[in-house]
Coordinates of C-alpha atoms in Angstrom, one line a residue:
M1217 CA 11.7 97.3 -35.5
S1218 CA 12.1 94.4 -37.2
R1219 CA 14.1 91.5 -35.2
V1220 CA 16.1 88.7 -36.1
A1221 CA 13.7 85.6 -37.7
G1222 CA 16.8 83.0 -39.0
L1223 CA 20.2 83.2 -39.3
W1224 CA 22.1 81.2 -41.4
R1225 CA 26.8 80.8 -41.4
Y1226 CA 27.3 79.0 -45.2
P1227 CA 31.8 77.7 -43.5
V1228 CA 32.3 76.8 -47.4
K1229 CA 31.3 78.4 -49.8
S1230 CA 28.3 77.3 -51.8
L1231 CA 27.8 74.3 -49.9
R1232 CA 24.8 74.3 -48.2
G1233 CA 25.2 75.8 -44.6
E1234 CA 23.7 75.5 -41.3
R1235 CA 20.6 77.6 -39.7
V1236 CA 21.5 79.0 -35.8
E1237 CA 20.3 80.1 -32.7
A1238 CA 23.1 82.6 -32.3
S1239 CA 26.3 83.7 -33.3
E1240 CA 29.7 85.4 -33.0
I1241 CA 29.9 88.9 -35.6
G1242 CA 33.4 90.1 -36.3
Q1243 CA 35.1 91.6 -39.3
E1244 CA 34.8 89.1 -41.5
G1245 CA 31.0 88.4 -41.6
L1246 CA 30.0 85.7 -39.1
L1247 CA 31.8 83.4 -36.8
G1248 CA 32.8 80.6 -39.5
D1249 CA 31.0 82.7 -42.5
R1250 CA 32.5 81.3 -45.8
A1251 CA 35.5 80.5 -43.4
F1252 CA 36.1 78.2 -46.9
G1253 CA 35.7 77.0 -50.3
I1254 CA 36.6 74.7 -53.0
V1255 CA 39.1 75.0 -55.3
D1256 CA 39.7 73.4 -58.6
E1257 CA 43.1 71.8 -58.9
E1258 CA 43.1 72.7 -62.7
T1259 CA 41.9 76.2 -63.0
G1260 CA 42.2 77.6 -59.8
H1261 CA 39.3 78.8 -59.6
V1262 CA 36.9 78.5 -56.4
L1263 CA 34.2 76.1 -57.2
T1264 CA 30.2 77.8 -56.8
A1265 CA 27.4 76.8 -57.4
R1266 CA 27.2 78.4 -60.5
R1267 CA 29.6 76.0 -62.2
E1268 CA 29.2 73.6 -60.5
P1269 CA 25.6 72.8 -58.8
R1270 CA 26.2 69.6 -57.3
L1271 CA 27.9 71.2 -54.4
L1272 CA 24.9 72.6 -53.1
F1273 CA 24.1 68.5 -52.4
A1274 CA 26.3 68.4 -49.7
T1275 CA 26.7 70.4 -46.5
A1276 CA 29.0 71.6 -44.5
R1277 CA 29.1 72.3 -40.5
W1278 CA 31.2 74.9 -38.5
H1279 CA 32.9 73.1 -35.7
D1280 CA 35.6 74.4 -32.8
G1281 CA 37.5 76.5 -35.9
E1282 CA 37.1 73.6 -38.7
V1283 CA 34.4 72.2 -41.5
E1284 CA 33.0 69.4 -41.5
I1285 CA 30.7 68.3 -45.0
T1286 CA 28.7 65.4 -45.9
G1287 CA 27.4 64.4 -49.7
P1288 CA 24.1 64.0 -50.8
D1289 CA 24.5 60.3 -48.7
D1290 CA 25.0 61.8 -45.1
A1291 CA 28.4 60.1 -46.1
P1292 CA 32.1 62.7 -44.9
L1293 CA 33.7 63.7 -47.0
D1294 CA 37.0 64.6 -44.8
S1295 CA 39.7 64.4 -47.0
D1296 CA 40.9 66.8 -50.8
D1297 CA 40.3 63.0 -52.1
A1298 CA 36.6 62.1 -50.9
L1299 CA 35.7 65.7 -52.5
S1300 CA 37.5 65.3 -55.7
R1301 CA 36.4 61.3 -56.4
W1302 CA 32.2 63.1 -55.6
L1303 CA 33.3 65.8 -58.2
E1304 CA 34.9 63.8 -60.6
R1305 CA 37.6 66.9 -61.1
P1306 CA 40.9 67.4 -58.8
V1307 CA 39.8 70.0 -55.6
R1308 CA 40.8 70.3 -52.7
L1309 CA 39.3 72.6 -49.8
A1310 CA 41.9 75.5 -48.7
R1311 CA 40.9 78.7 -46.0
A1312 CA 39.6 82.0 -46.8
G1313 CA 43.3 83.4 -46.2
A1314 CA 44.2 87.6 -47.7
D1315 CA 45.2 86.9 -51.2
G1316 CA 40.8 86.7 -51.9
G1317 CA 40.2 83.6 -54.5
V1318 CA 39.0 83.8 -58.0
Y1319 CA 35.2 83.5 -59.5
E1320 CA 33.4 82.6 -62.5
N1321 CA 30.0 83.5 -64.1
P1322 CA 28.3 83.1 -66.9
Q1323 CA 27.3 86.2 -69.1
D1324 CA 24.6 84.7 -70.2
S1325 CA 22.6 83.7 -67.3
E1326 CA 19.7 82.1 -69.8
R1327 CA 22.3 79.9 -71.6
E1328 CA 24.4 79.9 -68.5
T1329 CA 27.2 80.8 -71.9
D1330 CA 30.4 82.9 -72.2
W1331 CA 31.7 82.8 -68.9
V1332 CA 33.9 85.3 -67.8
A1333 CA 36.5 84.8 -63.9
W1334 CA 36.8 87.7 -61.3
Q1335 CA 39.0 88.3 -58.8
G1336 CA 37.9 88.1 -55.6
P1337 CA 38.1 90.0 -52.7
G1338 CA 40.4 88.9 -49.0
G1339 CA 39.4 87.2 -46.5
A1340 CA 36.1 85.1 -46.4
W1341 CA 35.2 83.5 -49.4
H1342 CA 32.2 86.5 -50.4
D1343 CA 32.2 88.2 -53.9
S1344 CA 31.8 90.8 -53.5
G1345 CA 34.0 93.6 -50.8
T1346 CA 31.5 95.5 -49.5
T1347 CA 29.3 92.4 -48.6
R1348 CA 30.4 90.7 -45.3
V1349 CA 26.8 89.6 -43.2
S1350 CA 23.5 90.2 -45.6
L1351 CA 20.9 90.3 -45.0
V1352 CA 17.4 89.9 -46.6
S1353 CA 13.2 90.8 -45.3
T1354 CA 10.5 88.5 -44.4
G1355 CA 8.3 90.8 -47.1
T1356 CA 10.9 91.0 -49.9
L1357 CA 11.3 87.3 -49.9
G1358 CA 7.9 86.3 -50.4
A1359 CA 7.1 82.6 -51.5
W1360 CA 10.8 82.0 -51.5
A1361 CA 12.7 79.6 -49.8
P1362 CA 15.4 81.6 -48.0
E1363 CA 17.8 78.9 -48.4
R1364 CA 18.3 79.9 -52.5
F1365 CA 19.4 83.7 -51.3
R1366 CA 22.2 82.4 -48.5
S1367 CA 21.7 85.7 -47.4
N1368 CA 23.0 85.5 -43.1
V1369 CA 20.2 87.0 -41.6
L1370 CA 16.5 86.8 -42.2
I1371 CA 14.6 89.9 -41.0
E1372 CA 10.7 89.5 -39.8
G1373 CA 8.6 92.5 -42.2
D1374 CA 10.0 94.1 -45.4
G1375 CA 11.6 97.6 -46.2
E1376 CA 15.6 96.9 -45.8
D1377 CA 16.6 98.1 -48.9
G1378 CA 15.6 101.7 -46.8
L1379 CA 18.7 101.1 -44.7
V1380 CA 21.1 101.0 -47.8
G1381 CA 23.1 103.7 -47.0
R1382 CA 22.9 103.8 -43.1
Q1383 CA 23.9 102.2 -39.5
V1384 CA 21.5 99.7 -38.2
R1385 CA 22.1 97.9 -34.3
L1386 CA 22.0 94.5 -35.0
G1387 CA 22.1 92.7 -31.6
S1388 CA 25.4 94.1 -30.0
V1389 CA 26.5 94.4 -33.3
T1390 CA 27.0 97.7 -35.2
L1391 CA 27.1 97.2 -39.2
D1392 CA 27.0 99.5 -41.9
V1393 CA 25.0 99.3 -45.4
T1394 CA 26.4 99.2 -47.9
G1395 CA 23.8 98.5 -51.1
R1396 CA 22.0 95.6 -52.7
V1397 CA 22.9 92.0 -53.3
G1398 CA 23.2 91.5 -57.2
R1399 CA 21.9 88.3 -57.8
C1400 CA 23.2 85.3 -60.2
V1401 CA 22.4 82.2 -61.4
M1402 CA 22.9 80.3 -58.9
V1403 CA 19.1 81.1 -56.9
T1404 CA 18.1 79.5 -59.7
R1405 CA 19.6 76.2 -59.1
A1406 CA 17.9 73.0 -57.4
Q1407 CA 19.1 72.2 -54.1
P1408 CA 17.6 69.8 -51.2
G1409 CA 13.9 70.0 -51.1
L1410 CA 14.2 73.0 -54.1
E1411 CA 14.1 72.4 -57.7
V1412 CA 15.9 74.2 -60.7
D1413 CA 13.3 77.6 -60.9
R1414 CA 14.7 79.4 -63.1
D1415 CA 11.8 82.0 -63.2
V1416 CA 13.7 82.9 -60.5
L1417 CA 16.0 85.1 -61.4
R1418 CA 13.7 86.2 -63.9
S1419 CA 12.0 87.8 -62.0
V1420 CA 14.4 89.6 -59.7
H1421 CA 15.4 90.2 -62.8
R1422 CA 12.1 92.3 -63.7
E1423 CA 11.0 92.7 -60.3
R1424 CA 13.7 94.5 -58.5
G1425 CA 16.1 95.2 -61.3
G1426 CA 18.2 92.3 -60.1
E1427 CA 19.3 93.0 -57.0
L1428 CA 17.5 90.9 -53.6
A1429 CA 18.7 91.3 -50.4
I1430 CA 20.8 94.0 -48.2
G1431 CA 25.3 93.5 -47.9
A1432 CA 26.3 94.8 -44.7
L1433 CA 30.7 95.6 -43.5
V1434 CA 30.8 95.5 -39.6
V1435 CA 31.1 98.4 -37.7
E1436 CA 31.1 97.1 -34.2
P1437 CA 31.3 93.0 -33.5
G1438 CA 29.1 91.8 -31.1
T1439 CA 27.0 89.0 -31.3
V1440 CA 23.2 88.2 -32.3
A1441 CA 20.4 85.8 -32.2
V1442 CA 16.9 84.6 -32.9
G1443 CA 14.7 87.3 -31.9
D1444 CA 17.3 90.4 -31.6
R1445 CA 15.8 93.6 -32.4
L1446 CA 17.1 95.3 -35.9
T1447 CA 17.4 99.1 -34.6
P1448 CA 19.2 102.2 -35.9
P1449 CA 21.7 103.3 -33.9
A1450 CA 20.7 105.1 -30.4

């Protein structure tokens, strides 16, 4: 079966994350993944790059249960005041909790209009309660950079869509693959090394029904490393 070609965690929702060689995976996903979010003090919404594209130009790193954030110029953004000055609005860094966050998405992704707010699930700052670990294959991505889609696990080969509804073993972790991951305007956003590209989302809608990558819940926690196999449970 396929092997793990890459691992990413994103300690702050919508910020750039870090590529890692190995990670623990618990019920909330990779250790530290989506553990923090940036909350707009005026609306109470968790900011994402859908609404605030500048987020993709800051980087978050997980360190001993806390997060270190650097801005586009590599200067530390180590306080709510620093984040607020950078984003030119009052914000605060919030740790994920049981209540979940409120997010926004434009109904019209081309014109980015008709924004709708919705309540996200509790736990790590994921948009969906049926995804705690996301996986995508090199074959599915093709020429697209994996950073556009922000999946946790890059798998060699292709065919991950066929795993939906099954349990799989990843390193010492057992995952329940719940479905394909719907995509939004965020995959079109610029970030370091990548320009704005609206054709990405158009292609995903045209060729894949708006879905790319698979989402999974954690059945049995454990560890995973680059090079580990993805196999059905014994």
